[in-house]
Short mmCIF file of C-alpha atoms in Angstrom, two decimals:
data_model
loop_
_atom_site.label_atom_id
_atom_site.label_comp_id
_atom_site.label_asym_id
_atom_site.label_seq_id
_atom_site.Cartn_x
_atom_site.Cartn_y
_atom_site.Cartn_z
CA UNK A 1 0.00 0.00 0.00
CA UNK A 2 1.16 3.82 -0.80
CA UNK A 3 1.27 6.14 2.16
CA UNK A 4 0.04 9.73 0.95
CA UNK A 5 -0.30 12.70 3.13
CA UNK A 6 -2.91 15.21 1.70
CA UNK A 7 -2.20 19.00 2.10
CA UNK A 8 -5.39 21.12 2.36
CA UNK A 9 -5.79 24.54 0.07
CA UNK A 10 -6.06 28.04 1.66
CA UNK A 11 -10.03 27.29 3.01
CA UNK A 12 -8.29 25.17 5.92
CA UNK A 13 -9.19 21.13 6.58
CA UNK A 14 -12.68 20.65 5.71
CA UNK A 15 -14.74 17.51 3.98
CA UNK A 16 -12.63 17.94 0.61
CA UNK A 17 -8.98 16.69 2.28
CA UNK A 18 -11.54 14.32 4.66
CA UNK A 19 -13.19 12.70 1.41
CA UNK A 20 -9.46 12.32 -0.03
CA UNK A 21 -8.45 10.55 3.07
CA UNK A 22 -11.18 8.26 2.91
CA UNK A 23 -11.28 7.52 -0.65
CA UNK A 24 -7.44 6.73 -0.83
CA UNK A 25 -8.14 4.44 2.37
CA UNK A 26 -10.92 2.44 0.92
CA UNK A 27 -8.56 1.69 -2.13
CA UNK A 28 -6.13 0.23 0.67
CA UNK A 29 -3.67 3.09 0.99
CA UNK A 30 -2.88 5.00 3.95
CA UNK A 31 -3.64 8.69 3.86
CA UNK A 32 -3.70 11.86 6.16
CA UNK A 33 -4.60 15.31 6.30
CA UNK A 34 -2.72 17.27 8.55
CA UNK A 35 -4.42 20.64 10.06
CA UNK A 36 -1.64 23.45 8.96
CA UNK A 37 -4.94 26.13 10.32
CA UNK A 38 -5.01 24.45 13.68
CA UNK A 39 -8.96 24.45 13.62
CA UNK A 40 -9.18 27.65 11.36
CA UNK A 41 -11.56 26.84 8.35
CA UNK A 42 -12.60 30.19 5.53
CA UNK A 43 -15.74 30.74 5.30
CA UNK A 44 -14.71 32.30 1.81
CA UNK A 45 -11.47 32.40 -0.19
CA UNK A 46 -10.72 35.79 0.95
CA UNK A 47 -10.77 34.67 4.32
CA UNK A 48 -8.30 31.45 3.55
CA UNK A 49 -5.95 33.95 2.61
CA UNK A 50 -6.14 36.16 5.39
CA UNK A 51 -6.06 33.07 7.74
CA UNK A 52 -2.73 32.29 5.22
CA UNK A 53 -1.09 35.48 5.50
CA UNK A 54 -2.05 35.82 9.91
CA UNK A 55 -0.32 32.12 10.61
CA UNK A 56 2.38 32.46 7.59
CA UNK A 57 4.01 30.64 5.08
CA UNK A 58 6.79 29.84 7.33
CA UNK A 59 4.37 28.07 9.96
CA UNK A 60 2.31 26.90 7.18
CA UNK A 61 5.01 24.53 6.18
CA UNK A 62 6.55 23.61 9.62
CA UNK A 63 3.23 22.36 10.81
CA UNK A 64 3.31 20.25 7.25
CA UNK A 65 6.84 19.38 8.00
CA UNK A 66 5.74 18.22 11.59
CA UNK A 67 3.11 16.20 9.64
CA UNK A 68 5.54 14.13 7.70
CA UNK A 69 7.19 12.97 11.10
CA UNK A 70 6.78 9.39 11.78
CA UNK A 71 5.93 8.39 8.30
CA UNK A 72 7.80 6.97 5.51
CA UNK A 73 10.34 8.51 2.94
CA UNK A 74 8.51 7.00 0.23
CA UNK A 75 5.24 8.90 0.99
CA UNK A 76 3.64 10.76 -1.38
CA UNK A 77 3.08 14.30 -1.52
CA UNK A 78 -0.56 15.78 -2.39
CA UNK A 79 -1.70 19.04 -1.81
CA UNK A 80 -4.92 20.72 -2.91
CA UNK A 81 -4.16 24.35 -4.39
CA UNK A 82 -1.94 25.99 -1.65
CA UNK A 83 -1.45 22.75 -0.43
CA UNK A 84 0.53 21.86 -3.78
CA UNK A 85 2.89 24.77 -2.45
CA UNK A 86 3.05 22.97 0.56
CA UNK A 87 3.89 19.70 -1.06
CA UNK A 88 6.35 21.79 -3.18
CA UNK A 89 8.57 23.45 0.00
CA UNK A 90 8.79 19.82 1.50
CA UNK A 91 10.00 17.84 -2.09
CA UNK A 92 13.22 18.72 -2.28
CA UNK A 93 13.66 17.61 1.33
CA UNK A 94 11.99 14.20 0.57
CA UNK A 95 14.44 12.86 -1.76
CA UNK A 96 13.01 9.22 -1.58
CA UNK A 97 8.94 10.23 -1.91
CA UNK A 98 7.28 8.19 -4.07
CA UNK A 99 5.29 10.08 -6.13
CA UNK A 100 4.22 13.85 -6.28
CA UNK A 101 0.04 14.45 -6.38
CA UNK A 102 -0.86 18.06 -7.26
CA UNK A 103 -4.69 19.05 -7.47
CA UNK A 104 -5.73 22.29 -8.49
CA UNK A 105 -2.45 24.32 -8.20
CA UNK A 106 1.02 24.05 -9.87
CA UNK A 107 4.49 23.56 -7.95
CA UNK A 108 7.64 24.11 -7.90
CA UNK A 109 9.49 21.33 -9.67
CA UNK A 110 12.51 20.40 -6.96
CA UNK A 111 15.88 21.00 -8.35
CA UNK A 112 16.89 17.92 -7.01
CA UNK A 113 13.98 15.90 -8.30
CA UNK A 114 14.52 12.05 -9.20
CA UNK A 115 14.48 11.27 -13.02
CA UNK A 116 11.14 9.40 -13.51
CA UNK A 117 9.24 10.45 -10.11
CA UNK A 118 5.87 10.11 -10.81
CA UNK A 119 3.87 13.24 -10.46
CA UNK A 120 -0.08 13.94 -11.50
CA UNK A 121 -1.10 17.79 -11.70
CA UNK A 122 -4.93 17.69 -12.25
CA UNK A 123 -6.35 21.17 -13.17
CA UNK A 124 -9.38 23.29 -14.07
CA UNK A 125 -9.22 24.43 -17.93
CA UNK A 126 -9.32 27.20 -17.68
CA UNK A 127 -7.97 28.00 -14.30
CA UNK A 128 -8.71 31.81 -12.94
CA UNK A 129 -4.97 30.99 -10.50
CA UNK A 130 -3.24 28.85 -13.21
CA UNK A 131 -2.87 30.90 -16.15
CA UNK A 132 -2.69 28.86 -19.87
CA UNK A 133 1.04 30.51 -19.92
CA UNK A 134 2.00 29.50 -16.51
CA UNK A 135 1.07 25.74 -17.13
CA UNK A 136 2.52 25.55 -20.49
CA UNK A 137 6.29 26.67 -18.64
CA UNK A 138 5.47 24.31 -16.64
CA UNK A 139 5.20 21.86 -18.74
CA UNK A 140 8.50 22.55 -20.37
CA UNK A 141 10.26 22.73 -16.49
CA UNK A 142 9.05 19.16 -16.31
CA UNK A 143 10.17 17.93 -19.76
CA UNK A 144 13.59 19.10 -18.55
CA UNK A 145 13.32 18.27 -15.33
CA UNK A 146 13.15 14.02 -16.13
CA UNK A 147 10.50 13.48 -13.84
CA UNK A 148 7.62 11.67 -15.27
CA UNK A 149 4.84 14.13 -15.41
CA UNK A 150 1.28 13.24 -16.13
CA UNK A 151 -0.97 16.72 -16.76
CA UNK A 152 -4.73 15.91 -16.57
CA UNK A 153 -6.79 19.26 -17.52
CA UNK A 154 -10.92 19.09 -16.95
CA UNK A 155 -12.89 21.68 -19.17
CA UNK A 156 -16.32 22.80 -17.01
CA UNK A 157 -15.13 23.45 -13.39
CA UNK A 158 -13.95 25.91 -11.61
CA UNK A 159 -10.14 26.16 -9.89
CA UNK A 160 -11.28 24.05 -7.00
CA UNK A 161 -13.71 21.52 -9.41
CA UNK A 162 -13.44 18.34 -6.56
CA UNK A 163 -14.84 20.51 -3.72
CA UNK A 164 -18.74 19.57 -3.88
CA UNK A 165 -18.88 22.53 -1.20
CA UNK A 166 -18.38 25.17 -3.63
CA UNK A 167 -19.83 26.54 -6.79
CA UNK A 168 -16.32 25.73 -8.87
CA UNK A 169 -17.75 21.95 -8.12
CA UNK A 170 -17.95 19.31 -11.50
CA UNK A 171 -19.37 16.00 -10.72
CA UNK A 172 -17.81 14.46 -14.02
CA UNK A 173 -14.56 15.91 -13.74
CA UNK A 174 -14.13 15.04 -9.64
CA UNK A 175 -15.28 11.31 -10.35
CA UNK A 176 -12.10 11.00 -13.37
CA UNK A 177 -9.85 12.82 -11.53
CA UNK A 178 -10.43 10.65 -8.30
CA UNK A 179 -10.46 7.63 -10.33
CA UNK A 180 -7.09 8.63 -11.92
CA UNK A 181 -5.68 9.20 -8.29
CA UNK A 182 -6.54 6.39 -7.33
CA UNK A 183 -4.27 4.66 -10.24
CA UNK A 184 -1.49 6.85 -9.17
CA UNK A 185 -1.29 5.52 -6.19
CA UNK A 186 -2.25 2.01 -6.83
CA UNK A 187 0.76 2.02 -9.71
CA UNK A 188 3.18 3.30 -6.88
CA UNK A 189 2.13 0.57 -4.37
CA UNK A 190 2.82 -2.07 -7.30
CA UNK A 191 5.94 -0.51 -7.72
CA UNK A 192 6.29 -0.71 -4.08
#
């Protein structure tokens, strides 16, 4: 089984990173979502970045660094919009994760990153925080970088198209995405 820790977007933990958790479990992984808000939860994304900006990017990522104690070097990064930055400032200091899962939001690509790491970036097309431009780079940053990049974009949605709480929400596009995930991780298991 794949171990993946799940890092929740500016809006704090709520039932998106719980229904991750869960879903990931049922297909026989093991999964967590860490509270980097300590209880703090936006009421609107406005408020997600003013609870970002009070505790600070700093914190933000020592609470996710905290979260990684105990579990394996292989485990995989996710994060869910800022939680792909999240994912991103731990990477290059996970040299043995497994596999990289970005949802909704691009990261930096580490400079040390493992020729053939898997990595799945799932996006909304188009995405109001990811602009065409932005993704297309990169792209390119990934070509060059050797890691083995798998871009999945979903026409319909809005940025945060898996969160059945919000008005971005797409039914179609959360069920292939999930599904998809779900490979991800069950291909890194068999690789185990």
């Amino acid at each position: 089984m794949a171990t993946v820790i799940f890092f929740h977007s500016v809006y704090g933990l709520r039932p998106l990173e719980h229904e991750a958790v869960e879903r990931a479990q049922a297909a026989g992984h093991k999964a967590f979502a860490p509270d980097l808000y300590e209880g703090l939860i936006a009421r609107s994304i406005e408020e997600g970045f003013e609870f970002k900006d009070e505790i600070g990017w700093p914190t933000i990522c020592e609470r996710a660094e905290w979260a990684l104690a105990g579990l394996p070097a292989s485990t995989v990064l996710a994060g869910f919009s800022m939680g792909a930055g999240v994912a991103s400032s731990l990477w290059p200091k996970r040299e043995k994760t497994a596999g990289i899962l970005l949802l909704h939001g691009l990261a930096t690509i580490a400079k040390n990153a493992r020729k053939g790491l898997p990595l799945q970036l799932h996006l909304a097309d188009p995405d109001p925080f990811e602009p065409a431009e932005d993704v297309a780079a990169w792209r390119q940053a990934a070509d060059r970088s050797g890691i083995s990049a798998e871009v999945f974009t979903y026409k319909g949605g809005g940025h945060l198209y898996t969160d059945a709480s919000l008005p971005d929400y797409d039914a179609k596009a959360a069920d292939l995405t999930w599904k998809r995930v779900i490979d991800f991780l069950d291909a890194i298991d068999a690789k185990g």
